[in-house]
JSON list of C-alpha atoms in Angstrom, two decimals:
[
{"chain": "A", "resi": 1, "resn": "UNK", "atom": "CA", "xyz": [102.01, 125.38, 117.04]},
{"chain": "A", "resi": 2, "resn": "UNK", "atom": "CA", "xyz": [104.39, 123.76, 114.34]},
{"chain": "A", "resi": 3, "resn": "UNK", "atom": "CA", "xyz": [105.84, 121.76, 117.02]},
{"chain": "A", "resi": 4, "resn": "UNK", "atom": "CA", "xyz": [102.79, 120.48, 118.10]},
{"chain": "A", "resi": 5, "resn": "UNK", "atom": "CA", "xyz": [101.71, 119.33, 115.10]},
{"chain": "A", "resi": 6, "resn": "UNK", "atom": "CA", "xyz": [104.42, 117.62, 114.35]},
{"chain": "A", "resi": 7, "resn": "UNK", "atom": "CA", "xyz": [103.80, 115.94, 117.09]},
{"chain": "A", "resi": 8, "resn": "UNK", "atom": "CA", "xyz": [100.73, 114.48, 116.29]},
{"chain": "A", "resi": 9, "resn": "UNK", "atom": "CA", "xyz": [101.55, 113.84, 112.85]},
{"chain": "A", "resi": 10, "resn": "UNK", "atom": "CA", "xyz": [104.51, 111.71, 114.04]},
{"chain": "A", "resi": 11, "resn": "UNK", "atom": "CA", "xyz": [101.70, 109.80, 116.88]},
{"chain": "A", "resi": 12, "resn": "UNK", "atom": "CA", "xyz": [99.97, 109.24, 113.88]},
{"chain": "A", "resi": 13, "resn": "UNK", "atom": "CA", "xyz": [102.86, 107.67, 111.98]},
{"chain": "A", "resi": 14, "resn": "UNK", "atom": "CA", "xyz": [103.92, 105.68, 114.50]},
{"chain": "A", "resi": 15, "resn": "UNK", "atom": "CA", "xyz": [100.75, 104.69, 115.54]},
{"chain": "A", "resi": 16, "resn": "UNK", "atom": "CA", "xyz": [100.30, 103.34, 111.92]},
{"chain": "A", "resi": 17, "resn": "UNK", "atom": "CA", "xyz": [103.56, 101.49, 111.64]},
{"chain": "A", "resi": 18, "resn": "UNK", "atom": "CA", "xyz": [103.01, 99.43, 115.29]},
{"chain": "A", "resi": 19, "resn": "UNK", "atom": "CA", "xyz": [99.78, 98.35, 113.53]},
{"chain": "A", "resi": 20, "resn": "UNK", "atom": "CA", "xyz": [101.27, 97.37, 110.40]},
{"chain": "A", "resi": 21, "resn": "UNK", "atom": "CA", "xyz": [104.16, 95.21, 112.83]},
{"chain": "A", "resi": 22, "resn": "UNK", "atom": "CA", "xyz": [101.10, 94.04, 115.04]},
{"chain": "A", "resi": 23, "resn": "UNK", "atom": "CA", "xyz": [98.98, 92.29, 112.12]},
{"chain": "A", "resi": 24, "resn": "UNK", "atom": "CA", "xyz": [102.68, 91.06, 110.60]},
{"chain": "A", "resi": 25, "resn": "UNK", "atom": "CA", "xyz": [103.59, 89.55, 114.02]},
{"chain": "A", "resi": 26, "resn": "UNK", "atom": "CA", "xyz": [99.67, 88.03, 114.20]},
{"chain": "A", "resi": 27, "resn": "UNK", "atom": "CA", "xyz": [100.04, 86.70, 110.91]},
{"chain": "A", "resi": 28, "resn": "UNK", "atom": "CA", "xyz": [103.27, 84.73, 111.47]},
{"chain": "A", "resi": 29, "resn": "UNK", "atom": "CA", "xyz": [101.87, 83.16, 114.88]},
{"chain": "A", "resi": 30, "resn": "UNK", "atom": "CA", "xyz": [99.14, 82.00, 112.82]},
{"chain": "A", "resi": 31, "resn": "UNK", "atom": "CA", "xyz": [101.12, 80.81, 110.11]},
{"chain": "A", "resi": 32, "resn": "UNK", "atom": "CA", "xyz": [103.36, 78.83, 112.72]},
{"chain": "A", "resi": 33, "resn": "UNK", "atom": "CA", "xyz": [100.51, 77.10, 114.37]},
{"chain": "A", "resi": 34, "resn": "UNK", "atom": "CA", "xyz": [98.67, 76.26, 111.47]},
{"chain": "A", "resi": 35, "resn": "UNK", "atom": "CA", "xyz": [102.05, 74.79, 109.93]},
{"chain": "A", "resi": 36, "resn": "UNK", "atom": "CA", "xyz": [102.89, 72.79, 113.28]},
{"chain": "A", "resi": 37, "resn": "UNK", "atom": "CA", "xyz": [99.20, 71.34, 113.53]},
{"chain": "A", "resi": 38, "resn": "UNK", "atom": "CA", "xyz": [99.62, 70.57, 109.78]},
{"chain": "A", "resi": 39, "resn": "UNK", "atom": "CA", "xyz": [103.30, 68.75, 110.18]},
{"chain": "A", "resi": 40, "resn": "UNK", "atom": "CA", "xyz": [103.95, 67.94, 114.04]},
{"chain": "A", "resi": 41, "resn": "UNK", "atom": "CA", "xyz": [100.45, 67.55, 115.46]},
{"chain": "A", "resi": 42, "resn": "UNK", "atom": "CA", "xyz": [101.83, 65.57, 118.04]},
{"chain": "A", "resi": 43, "resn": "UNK", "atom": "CA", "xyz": [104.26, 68.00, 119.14]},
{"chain": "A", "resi": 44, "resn": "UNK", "atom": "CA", "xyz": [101.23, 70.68, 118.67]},
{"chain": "A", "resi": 45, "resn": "UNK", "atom": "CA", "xyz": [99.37, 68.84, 121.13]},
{"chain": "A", "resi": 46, "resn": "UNK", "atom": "CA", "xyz": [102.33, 68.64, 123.43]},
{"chain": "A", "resi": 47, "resn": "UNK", "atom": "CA", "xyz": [102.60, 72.38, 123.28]},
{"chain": "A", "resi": 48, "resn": "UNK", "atom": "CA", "xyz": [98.85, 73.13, 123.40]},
{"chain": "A", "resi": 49, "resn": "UNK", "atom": "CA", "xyz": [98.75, 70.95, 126.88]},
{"chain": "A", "resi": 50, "resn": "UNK", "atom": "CA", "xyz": [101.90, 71.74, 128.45]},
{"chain": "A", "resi": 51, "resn": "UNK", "atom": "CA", "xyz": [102.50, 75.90, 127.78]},
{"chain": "A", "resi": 52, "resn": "UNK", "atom": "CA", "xyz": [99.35, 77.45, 126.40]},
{"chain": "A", "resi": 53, "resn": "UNK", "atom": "CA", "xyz": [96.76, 75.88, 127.82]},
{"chain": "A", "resi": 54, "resn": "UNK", "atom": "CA", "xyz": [94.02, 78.19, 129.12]},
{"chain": "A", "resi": 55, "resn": "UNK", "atom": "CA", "xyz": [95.56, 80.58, 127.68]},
{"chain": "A", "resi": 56, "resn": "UNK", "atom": "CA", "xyz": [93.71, 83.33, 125.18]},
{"chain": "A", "resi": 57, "resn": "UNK", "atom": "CA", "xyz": [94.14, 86.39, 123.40]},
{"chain": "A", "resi": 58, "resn": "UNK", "atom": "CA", "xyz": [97.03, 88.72, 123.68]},
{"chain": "A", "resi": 59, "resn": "UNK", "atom": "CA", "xyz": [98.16, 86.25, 126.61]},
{"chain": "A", "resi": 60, "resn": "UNK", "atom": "CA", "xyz": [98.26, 83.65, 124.52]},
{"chain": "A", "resi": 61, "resn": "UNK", "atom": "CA", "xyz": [100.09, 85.66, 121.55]},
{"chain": "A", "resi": 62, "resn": "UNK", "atom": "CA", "xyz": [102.57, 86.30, 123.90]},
{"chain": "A", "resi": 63, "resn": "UNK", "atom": "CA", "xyz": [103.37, 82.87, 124.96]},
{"chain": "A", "resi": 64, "resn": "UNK", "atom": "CA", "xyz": [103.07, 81.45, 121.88]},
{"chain": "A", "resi": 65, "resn": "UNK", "atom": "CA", "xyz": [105.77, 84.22, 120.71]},
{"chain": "A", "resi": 66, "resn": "UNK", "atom": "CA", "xyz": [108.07, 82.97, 123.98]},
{"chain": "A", "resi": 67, "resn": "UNK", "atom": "CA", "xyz": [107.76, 79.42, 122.84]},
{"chain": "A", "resi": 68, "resn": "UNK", "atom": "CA", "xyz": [108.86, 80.19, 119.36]},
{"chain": "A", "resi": 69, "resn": "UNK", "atom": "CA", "xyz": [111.83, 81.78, 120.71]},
{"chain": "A", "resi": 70, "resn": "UNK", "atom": "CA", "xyz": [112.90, 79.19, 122.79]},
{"chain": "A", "resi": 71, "resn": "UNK", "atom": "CA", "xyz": [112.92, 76.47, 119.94]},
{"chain": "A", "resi": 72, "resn": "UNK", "atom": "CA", "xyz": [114.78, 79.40, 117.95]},
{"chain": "A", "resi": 73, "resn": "UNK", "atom": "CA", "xyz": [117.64, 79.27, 120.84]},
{"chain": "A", "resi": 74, "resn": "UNK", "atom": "CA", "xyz": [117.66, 75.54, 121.59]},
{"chain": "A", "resi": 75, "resn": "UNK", "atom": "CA", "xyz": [116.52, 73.72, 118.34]},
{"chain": "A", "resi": 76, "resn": "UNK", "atom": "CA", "xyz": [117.69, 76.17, 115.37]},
{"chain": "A", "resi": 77, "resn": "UNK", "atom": "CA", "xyz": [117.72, 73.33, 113.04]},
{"chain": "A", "resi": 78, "resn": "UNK", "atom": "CA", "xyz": [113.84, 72.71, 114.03]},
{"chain": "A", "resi": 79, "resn": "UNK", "atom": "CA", "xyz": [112.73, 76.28, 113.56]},
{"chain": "A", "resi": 80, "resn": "UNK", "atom": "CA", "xyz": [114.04, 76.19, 110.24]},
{"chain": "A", "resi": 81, "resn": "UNK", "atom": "CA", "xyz": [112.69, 73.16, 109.21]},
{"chain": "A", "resi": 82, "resn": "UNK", "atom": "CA", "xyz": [109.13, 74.61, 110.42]},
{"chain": "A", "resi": 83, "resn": "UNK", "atom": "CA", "xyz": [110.03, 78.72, 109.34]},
{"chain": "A", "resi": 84, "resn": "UNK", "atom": "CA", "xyz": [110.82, 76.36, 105.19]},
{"chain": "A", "resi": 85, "resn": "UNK", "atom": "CA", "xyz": [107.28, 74.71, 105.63]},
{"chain": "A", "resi": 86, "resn": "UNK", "atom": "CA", "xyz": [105.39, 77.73, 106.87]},
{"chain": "A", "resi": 87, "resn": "UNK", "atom": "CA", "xyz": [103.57, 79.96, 103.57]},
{"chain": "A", "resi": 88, "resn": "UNK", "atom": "CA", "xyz": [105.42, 82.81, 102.40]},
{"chain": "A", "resi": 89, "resn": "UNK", "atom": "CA", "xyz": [103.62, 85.64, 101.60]}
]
């Protein structure tokens, strides 16, 4: 009986913290869009058109997350340049 509700008290816990790094990951994808339409619109646009077009919801989350990590790898001096502009909160 103690085992088991242990169990569910660490579901519970766990279930809490992927929430907490859910809205924290949602929060920085819309803090990187709304900082590239803001200071590369034209790159935005590119972006929009060429990798998440048609795209929505979780799909698009994800993709938007795989295009951020790509410019990470192959244009570190970018991402920075965006991650300085982007709000901190």
């Amino acid at each position: 009986l103690i085992a088991g509700v242990v169990f569910v008290a660490a579901l519970v816990a766990l279930k809490a913290l992927s929430s907490r790094v859910d809205a924290a990951i949602a929060e920085v994808l819309v803090d990187f869009e709304k900082t590239m339409k803001l200071y590369y619109p034209s790159r935005w646009e590119r972006l929009e058109e060429t990798q998440l077009q048609n795209l929505t919801g979780d799909e698009r989350d994800l993709k938007l997350l795989e295009v951020m990590e790509q410019i990470q790898v192959n244009e570190p001096t970018f991402m920075l340049e965006v991650k300085e502009k982007m709000p901190s909160k």
